[in-house]
N, CA, C and O atoms as CSV, one atom per row, in Angstrom:
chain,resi,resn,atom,element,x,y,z
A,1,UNK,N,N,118.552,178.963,85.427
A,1,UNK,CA,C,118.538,180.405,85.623
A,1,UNK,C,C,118.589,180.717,87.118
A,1,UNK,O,O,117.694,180.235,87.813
A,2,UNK,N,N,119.519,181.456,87.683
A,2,UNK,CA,C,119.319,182.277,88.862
A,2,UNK,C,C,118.332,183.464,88.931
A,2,UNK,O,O,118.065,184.322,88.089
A,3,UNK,N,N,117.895,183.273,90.111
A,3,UNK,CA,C,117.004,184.765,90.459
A,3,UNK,C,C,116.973,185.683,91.609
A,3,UNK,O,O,116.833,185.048,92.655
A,4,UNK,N,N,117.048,186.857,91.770
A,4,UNK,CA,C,117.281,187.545,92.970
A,4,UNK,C,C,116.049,188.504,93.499
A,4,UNK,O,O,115.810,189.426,92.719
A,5,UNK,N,N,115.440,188.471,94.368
A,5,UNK,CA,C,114.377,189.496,94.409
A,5,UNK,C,C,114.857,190.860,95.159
A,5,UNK,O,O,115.791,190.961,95.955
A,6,UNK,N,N,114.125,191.715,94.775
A,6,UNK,CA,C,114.951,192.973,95.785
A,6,UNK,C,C,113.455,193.905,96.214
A,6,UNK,O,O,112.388,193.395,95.872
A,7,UNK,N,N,113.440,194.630,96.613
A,7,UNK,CA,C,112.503,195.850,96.834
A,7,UNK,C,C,111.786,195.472,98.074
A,7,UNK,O,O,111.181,196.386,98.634
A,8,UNK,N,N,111.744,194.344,98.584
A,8,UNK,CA,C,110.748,194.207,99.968
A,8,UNK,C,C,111.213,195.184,101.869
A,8,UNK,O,O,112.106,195.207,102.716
A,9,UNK,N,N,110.395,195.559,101.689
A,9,UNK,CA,C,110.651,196.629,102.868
A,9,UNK,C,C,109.603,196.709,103.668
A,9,UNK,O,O,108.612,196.027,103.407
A,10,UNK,N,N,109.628,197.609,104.862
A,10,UNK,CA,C,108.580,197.873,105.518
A,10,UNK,C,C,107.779,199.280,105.306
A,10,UNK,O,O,108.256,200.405,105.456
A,11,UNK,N,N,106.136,198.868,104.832
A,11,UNK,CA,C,105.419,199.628,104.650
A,11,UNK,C,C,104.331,199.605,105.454
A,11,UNK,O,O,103.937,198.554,105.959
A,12,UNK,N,N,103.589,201.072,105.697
A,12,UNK,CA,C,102.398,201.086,106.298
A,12,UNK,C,C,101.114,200.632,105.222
A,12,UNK,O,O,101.369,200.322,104.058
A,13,UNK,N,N,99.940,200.635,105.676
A,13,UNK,CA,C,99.056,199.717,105.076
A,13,UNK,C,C,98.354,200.789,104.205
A,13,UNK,O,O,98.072,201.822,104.811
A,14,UNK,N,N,98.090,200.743,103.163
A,14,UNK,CA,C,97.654,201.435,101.586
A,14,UNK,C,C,98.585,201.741,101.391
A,14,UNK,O,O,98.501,202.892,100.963
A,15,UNK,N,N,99.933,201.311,101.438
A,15,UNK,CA,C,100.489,202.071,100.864
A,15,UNK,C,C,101.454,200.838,99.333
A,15,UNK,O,O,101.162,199.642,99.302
A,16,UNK,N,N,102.300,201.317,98.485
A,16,UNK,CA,C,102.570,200.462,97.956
A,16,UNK,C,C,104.073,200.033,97.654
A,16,UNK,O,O,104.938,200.696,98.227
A,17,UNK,N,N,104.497,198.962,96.788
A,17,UNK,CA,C,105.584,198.444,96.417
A,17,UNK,C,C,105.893,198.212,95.334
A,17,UNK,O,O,105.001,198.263,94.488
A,18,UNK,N,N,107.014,197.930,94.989
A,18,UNK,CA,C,107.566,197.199,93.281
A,18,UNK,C,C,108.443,196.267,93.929
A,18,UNK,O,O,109.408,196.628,94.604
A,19,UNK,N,N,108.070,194.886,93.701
A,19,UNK,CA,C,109.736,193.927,93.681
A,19,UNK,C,C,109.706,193.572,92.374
A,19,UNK,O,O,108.916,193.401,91.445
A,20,UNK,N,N,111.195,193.509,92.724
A,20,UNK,CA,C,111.746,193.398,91.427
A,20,UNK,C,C,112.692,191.964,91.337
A,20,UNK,O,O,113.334,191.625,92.330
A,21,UNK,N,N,112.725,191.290,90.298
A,21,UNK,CA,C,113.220,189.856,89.869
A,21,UNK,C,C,114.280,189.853,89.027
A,21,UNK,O,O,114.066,189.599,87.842
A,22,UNK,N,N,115.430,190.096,89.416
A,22,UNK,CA,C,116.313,189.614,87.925
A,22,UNK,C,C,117.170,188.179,87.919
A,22,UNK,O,O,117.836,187.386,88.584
A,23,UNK,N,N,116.688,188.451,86.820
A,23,UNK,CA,C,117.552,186.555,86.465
A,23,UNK,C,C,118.989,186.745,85.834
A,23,UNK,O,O,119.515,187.823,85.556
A,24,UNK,N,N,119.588,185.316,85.642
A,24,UNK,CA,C,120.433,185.242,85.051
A,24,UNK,C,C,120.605,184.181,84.404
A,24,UNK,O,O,120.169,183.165,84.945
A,25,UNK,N,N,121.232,184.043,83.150
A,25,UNK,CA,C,121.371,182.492,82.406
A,25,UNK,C,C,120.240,182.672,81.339
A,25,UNK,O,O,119.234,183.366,81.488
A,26,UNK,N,N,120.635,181.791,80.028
A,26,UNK,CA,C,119.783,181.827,78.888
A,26,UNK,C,C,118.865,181.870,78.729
A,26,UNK,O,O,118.227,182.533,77.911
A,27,UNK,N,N,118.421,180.850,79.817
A,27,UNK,CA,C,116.464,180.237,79.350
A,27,UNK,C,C,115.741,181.220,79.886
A,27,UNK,O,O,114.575,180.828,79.831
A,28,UNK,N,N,115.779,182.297,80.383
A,28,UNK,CA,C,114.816,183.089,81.123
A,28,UNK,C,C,113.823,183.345,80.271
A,28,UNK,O,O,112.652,183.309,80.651
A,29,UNK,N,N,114.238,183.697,78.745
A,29,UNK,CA,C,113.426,184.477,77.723
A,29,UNK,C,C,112.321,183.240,77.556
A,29,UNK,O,O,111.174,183.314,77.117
A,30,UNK,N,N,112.959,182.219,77.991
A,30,UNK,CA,C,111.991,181.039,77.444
A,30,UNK,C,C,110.974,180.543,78.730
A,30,UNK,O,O,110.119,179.696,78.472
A,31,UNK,N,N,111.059,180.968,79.815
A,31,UNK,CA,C,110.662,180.786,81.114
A,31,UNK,C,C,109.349,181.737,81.506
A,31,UNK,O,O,109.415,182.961,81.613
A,32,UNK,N,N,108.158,180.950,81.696
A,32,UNK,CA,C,107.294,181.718,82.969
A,32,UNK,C,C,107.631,182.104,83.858
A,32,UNK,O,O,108.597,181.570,84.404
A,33,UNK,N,N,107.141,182.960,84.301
A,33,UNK,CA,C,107.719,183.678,85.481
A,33,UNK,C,C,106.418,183.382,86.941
A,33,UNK,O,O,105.246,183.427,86.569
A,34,UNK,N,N,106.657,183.108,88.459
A,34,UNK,CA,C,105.712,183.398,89.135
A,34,UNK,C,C,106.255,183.939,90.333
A,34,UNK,O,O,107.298,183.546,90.856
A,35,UNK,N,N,105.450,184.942,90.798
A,35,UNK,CA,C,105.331,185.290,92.082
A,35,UNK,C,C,104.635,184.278,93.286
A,35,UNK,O,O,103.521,183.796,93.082
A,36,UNK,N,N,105.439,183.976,94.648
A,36,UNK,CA,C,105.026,183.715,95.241
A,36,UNK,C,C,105.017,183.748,96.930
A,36,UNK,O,O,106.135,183.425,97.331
A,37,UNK,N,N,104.355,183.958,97.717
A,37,UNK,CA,C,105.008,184.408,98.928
A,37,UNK,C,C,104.627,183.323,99.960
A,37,UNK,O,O,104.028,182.339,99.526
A,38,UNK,N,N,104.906,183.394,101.263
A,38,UNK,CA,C,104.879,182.975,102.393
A,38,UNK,C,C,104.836,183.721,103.684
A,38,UNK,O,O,105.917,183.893,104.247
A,39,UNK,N,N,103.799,184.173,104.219
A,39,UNK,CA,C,103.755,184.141,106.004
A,39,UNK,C,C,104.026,183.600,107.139
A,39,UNK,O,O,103.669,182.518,107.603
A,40,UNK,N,N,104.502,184.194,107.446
A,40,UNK,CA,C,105.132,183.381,108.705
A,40,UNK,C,C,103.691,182.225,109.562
A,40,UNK,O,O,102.615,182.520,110.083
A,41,UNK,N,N,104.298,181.097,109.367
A,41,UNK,CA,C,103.713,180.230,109.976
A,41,UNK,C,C,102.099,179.674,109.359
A,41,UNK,O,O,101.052,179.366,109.928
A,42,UNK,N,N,102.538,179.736,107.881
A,42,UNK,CA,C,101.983,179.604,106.639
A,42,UNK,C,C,101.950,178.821,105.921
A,42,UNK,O,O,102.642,178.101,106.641
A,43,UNK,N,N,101.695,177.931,104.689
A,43,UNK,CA,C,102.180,177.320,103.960
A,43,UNK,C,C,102.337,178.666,102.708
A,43,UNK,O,O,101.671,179.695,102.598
A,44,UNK,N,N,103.557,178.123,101.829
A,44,UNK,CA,C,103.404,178.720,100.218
A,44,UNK,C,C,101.912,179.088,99.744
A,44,UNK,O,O,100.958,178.311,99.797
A,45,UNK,N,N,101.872,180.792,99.136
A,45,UNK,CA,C,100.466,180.829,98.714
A,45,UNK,C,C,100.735,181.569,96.949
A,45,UNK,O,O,101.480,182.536,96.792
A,46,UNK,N,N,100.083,180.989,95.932
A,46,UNK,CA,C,100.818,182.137,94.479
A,46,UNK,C,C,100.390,183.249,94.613
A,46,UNK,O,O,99.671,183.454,95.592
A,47,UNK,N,N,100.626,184.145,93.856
A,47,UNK,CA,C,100.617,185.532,94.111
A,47,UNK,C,C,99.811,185.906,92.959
A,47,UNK,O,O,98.671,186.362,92.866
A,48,UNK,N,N,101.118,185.445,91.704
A,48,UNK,CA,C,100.780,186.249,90.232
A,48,UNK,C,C,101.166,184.932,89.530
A,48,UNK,O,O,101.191,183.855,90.126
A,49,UNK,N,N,101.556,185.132,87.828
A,49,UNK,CA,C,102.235,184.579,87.079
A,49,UNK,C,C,101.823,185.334,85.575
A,49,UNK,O,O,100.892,185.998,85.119
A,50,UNK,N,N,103.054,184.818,85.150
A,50,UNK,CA,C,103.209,185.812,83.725
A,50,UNK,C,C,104.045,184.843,82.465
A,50,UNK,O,O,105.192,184.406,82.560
A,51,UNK,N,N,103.293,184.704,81.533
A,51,UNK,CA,C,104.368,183.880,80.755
A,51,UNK,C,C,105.822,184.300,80.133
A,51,UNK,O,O,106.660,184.857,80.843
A,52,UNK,N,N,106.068,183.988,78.723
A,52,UNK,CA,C,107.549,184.032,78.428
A,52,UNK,C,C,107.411,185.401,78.201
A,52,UNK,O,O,107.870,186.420,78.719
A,53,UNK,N,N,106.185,184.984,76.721
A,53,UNK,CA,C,106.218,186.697,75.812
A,53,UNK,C,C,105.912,188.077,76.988
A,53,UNK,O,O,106.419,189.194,76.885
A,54,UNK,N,N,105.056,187.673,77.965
A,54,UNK,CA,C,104.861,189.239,79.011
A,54,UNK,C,C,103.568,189.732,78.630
A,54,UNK,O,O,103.205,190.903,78.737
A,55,UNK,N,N,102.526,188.260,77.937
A,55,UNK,CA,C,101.537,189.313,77.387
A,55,UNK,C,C,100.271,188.484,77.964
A,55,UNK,O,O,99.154,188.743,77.517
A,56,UNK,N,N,100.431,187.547,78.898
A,56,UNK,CA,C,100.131,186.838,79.753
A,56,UNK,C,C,100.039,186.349,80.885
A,56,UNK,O,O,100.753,185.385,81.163
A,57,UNK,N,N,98.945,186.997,82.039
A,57,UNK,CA,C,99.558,187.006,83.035
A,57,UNK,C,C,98.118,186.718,83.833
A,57,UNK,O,O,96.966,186.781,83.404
A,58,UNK,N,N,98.623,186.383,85.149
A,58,UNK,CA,C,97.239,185.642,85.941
A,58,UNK,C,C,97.312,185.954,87.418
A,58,UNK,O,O,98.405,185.727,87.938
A,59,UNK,N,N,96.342,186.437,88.201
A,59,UNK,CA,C,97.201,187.063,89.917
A,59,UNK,C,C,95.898,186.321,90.467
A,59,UNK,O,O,94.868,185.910,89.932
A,60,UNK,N,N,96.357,186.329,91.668
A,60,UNK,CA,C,95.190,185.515,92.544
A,60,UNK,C,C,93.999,186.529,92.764
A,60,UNK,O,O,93.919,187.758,92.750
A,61,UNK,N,N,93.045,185.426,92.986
A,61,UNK,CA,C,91.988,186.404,93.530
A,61,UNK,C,C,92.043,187.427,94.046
A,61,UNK,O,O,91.751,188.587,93.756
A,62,UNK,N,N,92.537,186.801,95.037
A,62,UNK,CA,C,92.086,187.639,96.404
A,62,UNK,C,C,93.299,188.940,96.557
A,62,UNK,O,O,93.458,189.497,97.643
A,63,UNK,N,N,93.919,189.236,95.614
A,63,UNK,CA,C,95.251,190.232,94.984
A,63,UNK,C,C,95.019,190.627,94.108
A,63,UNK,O,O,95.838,191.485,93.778
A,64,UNK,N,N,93.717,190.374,92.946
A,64,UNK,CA,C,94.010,191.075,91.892
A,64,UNK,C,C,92.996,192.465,92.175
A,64,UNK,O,O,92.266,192.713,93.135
A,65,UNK,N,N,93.257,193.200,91.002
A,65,UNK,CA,C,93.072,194.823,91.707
A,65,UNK,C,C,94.031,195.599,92.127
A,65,UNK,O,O,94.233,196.782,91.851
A,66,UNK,N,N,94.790,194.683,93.004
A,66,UNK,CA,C,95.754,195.910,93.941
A,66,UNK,C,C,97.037,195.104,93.389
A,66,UNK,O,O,98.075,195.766,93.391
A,67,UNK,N,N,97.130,193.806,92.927
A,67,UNK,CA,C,99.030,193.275,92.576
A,67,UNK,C,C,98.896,193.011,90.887
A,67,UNK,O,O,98.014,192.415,90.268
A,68,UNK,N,N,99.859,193.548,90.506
A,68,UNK,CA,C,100.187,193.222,88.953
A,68,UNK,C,C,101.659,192.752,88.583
A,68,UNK,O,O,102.636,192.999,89.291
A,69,UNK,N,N,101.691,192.208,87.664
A,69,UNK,CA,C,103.148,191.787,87.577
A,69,UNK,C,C,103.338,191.842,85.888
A,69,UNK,O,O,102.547,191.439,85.035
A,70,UNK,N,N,104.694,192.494,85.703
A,70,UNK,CA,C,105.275,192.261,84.361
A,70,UNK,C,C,106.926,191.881,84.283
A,70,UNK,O,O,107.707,191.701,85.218
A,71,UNK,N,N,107.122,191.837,83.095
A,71,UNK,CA,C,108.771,191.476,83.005
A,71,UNK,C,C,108.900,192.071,81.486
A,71,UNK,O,O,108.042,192.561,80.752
A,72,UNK,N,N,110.442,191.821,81.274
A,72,UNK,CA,C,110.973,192.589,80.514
A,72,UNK,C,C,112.622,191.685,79.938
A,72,UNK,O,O,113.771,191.666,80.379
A,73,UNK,N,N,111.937,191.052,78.786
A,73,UNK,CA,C,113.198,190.279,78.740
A,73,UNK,C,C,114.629,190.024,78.366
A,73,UNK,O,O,115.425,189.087,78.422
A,74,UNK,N,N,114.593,191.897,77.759
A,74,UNK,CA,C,115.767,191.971,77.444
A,74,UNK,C,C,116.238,192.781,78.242
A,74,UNK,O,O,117.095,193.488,77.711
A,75,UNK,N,N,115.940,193.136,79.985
A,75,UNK,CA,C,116.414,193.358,80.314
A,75,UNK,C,C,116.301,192.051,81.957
A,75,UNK,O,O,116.598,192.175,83.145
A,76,UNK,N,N,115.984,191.430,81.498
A,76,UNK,CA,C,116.322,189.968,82.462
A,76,UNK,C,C,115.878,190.551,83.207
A,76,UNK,O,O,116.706,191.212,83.833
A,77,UNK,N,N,114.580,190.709,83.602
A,77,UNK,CA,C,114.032,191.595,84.918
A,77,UNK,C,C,112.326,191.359,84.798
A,77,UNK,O,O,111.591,191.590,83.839
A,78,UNK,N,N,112.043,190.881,85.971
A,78,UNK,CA,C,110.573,190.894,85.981
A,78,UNK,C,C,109.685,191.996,87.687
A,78,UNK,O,O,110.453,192.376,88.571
A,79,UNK,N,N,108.935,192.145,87.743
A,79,UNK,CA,C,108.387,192.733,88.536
A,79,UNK,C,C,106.725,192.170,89.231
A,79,UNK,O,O,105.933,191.333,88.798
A,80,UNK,N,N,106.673,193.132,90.567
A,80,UNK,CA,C,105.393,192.911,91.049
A,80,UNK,C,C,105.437,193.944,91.605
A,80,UNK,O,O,106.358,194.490,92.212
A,81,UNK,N,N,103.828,194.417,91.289
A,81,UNK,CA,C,103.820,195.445,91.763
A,81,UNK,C,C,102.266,195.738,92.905
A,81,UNK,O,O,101.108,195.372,92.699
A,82,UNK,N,N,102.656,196.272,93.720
A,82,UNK,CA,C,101.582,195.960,94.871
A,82,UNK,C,C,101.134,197.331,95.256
A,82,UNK,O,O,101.874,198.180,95.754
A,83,UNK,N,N,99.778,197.493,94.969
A,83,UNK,CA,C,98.664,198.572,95.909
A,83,UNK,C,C,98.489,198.132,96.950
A,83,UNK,O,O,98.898,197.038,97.340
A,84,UNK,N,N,97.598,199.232,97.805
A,84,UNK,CA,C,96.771,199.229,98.907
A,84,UNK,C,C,96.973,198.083,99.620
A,84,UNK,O,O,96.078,197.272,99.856
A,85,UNK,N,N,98.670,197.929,100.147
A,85,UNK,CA,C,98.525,196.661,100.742
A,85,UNK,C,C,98.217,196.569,102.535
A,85,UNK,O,O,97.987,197.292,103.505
A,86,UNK,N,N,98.349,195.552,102.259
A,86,UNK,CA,C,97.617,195.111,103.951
A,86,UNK,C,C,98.071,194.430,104.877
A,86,UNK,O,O,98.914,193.590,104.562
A,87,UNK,N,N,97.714,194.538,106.191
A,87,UNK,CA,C,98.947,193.311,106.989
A,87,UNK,C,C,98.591,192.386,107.112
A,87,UNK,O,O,98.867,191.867,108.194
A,88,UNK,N,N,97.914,191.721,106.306
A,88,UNK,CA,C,97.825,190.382,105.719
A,88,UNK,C,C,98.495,189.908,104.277
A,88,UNK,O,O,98.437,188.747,103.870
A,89,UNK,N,N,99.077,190.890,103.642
A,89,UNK,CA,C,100.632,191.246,102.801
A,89,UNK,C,C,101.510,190.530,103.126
A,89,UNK,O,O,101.829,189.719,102.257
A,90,UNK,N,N,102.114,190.480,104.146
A,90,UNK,CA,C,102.902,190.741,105.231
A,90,UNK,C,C,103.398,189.093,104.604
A,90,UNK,O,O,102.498,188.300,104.326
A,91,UNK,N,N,105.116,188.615,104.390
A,91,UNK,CA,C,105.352,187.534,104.205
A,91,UNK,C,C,106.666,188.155,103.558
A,91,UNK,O,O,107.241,189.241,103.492
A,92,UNK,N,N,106.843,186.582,103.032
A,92,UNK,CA,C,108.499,186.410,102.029
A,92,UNK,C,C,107.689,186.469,100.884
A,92,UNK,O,O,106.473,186.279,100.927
A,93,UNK,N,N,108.300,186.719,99.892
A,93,UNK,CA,C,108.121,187.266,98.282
A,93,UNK,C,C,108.705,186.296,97.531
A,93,UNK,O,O,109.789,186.818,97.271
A,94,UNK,N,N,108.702,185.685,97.234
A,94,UNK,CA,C,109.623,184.528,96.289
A,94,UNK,C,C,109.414,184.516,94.676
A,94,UNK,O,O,108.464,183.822,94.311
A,95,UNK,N,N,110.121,185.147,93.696
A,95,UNK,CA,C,109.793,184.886,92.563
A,95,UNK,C,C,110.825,183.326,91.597
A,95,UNK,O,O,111.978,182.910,91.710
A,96,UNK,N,N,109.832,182.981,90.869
A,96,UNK,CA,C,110.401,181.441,90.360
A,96,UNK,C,C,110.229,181.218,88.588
A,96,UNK,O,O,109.344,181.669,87.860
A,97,UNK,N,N,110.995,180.664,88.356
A,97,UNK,CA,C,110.498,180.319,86.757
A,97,UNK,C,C,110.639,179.226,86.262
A,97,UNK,O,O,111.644,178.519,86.337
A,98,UNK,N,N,109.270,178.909,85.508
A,98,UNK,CA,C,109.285,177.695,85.045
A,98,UNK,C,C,110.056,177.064,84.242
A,98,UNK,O,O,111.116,177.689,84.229
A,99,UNK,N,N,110.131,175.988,83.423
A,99,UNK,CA,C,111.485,175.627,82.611
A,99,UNK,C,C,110.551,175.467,81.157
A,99,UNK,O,O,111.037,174.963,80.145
A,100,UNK,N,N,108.953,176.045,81.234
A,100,UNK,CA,C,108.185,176.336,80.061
A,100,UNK,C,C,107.814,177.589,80.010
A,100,UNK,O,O,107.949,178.327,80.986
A,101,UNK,N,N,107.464,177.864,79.232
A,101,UNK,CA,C,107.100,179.472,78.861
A,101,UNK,C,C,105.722,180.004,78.903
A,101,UNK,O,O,105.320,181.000,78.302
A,102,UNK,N,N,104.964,179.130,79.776
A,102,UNK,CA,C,103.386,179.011,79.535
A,102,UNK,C,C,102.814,179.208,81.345
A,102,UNK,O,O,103.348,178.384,82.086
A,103,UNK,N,N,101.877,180.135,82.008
A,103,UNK,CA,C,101.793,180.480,83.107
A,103,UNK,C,C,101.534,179.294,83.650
A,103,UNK,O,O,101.429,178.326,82.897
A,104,UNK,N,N,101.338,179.088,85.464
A,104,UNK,CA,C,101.013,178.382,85.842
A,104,UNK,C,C,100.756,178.982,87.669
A,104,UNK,O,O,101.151,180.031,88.179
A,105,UNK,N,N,100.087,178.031,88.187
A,105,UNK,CA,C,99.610,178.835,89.605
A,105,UNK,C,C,100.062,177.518,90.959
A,105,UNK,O,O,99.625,177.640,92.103
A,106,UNK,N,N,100.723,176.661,90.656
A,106,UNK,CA,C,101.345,175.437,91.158
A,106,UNK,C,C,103.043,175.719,91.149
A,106,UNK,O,O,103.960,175.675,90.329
A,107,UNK,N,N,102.851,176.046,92.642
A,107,UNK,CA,C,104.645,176.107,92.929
A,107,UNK,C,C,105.267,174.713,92.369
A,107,UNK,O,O,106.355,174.714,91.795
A,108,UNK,N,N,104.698,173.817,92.520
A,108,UNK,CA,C,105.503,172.820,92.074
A,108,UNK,C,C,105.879,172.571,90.702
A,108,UNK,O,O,106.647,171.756,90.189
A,109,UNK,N,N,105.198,173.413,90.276
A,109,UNK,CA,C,105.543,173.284,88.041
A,109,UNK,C,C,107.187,174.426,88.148
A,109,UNK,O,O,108.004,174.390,87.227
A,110,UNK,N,N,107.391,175.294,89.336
A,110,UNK,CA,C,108.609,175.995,89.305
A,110,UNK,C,C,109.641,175.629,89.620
A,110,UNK,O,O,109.807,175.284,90.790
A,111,UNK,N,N,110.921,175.562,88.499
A,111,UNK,CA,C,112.237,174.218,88.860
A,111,UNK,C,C,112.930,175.913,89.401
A,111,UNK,O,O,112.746,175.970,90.616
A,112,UNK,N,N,113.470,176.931,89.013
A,112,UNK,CA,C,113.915,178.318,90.074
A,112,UNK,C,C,113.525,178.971,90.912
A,112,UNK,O,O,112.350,179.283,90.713
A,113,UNK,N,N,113.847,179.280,91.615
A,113,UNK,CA,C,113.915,180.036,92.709
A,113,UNK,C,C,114.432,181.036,93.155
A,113,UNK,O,O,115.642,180.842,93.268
A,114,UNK,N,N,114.085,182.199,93.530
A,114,UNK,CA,C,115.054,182.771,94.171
A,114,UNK,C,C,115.085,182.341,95.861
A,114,UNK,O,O,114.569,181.357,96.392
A,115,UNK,N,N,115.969,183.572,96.553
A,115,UNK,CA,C,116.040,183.469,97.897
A,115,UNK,C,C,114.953,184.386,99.103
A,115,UNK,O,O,114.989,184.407,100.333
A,116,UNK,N,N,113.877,185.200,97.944
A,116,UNK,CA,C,113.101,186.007,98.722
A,116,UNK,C,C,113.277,187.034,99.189
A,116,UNK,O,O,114.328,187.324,99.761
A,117,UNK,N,N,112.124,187.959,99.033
A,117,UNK,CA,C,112.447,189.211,99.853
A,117,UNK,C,C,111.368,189.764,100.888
A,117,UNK,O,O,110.361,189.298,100.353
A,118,UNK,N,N,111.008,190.290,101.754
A,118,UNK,CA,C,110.544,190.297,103.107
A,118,UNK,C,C,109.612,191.523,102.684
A,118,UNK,O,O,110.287,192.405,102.154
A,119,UNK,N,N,108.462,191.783,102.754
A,119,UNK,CA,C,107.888,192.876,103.092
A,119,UNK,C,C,106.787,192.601,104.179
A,119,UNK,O,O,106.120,191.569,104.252
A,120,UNK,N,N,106.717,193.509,104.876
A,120,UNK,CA,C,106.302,193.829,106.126
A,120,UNK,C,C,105.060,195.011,105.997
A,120,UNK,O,O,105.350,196.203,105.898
A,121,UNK,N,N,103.679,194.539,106.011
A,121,UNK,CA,C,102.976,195.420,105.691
A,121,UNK,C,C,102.425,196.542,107.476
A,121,UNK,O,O,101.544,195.888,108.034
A,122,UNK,N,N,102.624,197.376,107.993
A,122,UNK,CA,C,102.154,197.531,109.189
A,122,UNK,C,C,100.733,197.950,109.242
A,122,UNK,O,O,100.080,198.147,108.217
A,123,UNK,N,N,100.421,198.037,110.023
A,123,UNK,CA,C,98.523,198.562,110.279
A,123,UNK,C,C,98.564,200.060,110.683
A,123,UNK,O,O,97.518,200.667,110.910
């Protein structure tokens, strides 16, 4: 499956976002989905994750409250959606899917990728 992220922009701080994930290719319906980002001069940190059905889903600590994520599989499209964010936000967005349908919080269980999208939280 291919994936594309879109919606990352520059925002001031409380304020919020939607990225958005669409895939392409069969297995998506059969695929977990995860959010994950990167800061500059960072390692990879997870974000969210959501399984096949959409009725399952898991966000990090230190994000949940303010980030939620769903998808939608007949329209090959998944989402994240971000409150009150902060400039510690601030990174690449990467959404990925697993080649099982069951969540997970280990970039390395994700065989897709997309190419990321940038949001920029300011103070």
């Amino acid at each position: 499956v291919q994936l594309v992220e879109s919606g990352g922009r520059l925002v001031q701080a409380g304020g919020s976002l939607t990225l958005s994930c669409a895939a392409s290719g069969l297995t998506f319906n059969n695929q977990a989905m995860g959010w994950f980002r990167q800061a500059p001069g960072k390692s990879s940190e997870f974000v969210a994750t959501i399984n096949r059905l959409g009725d399952s889903s898991f966000v990090a600590s230190s994000m949940r409250g303010r980030f939620a994520v769903s998808r939608d599989n007949a329209k090959k499209m998944g989402w994240l959606y971000m409150n009150n964010l902060k400039p510690e936000d601030t990174g690449i967005y990467y959404c990925a899917a697993r080649r099982t349908g069951v969540v997970d919080t280990q970039a390395s269980e994700y065989a897709d990728w997309g190419r990321g999208t940038q949001v920029t939280v300011s103070a």
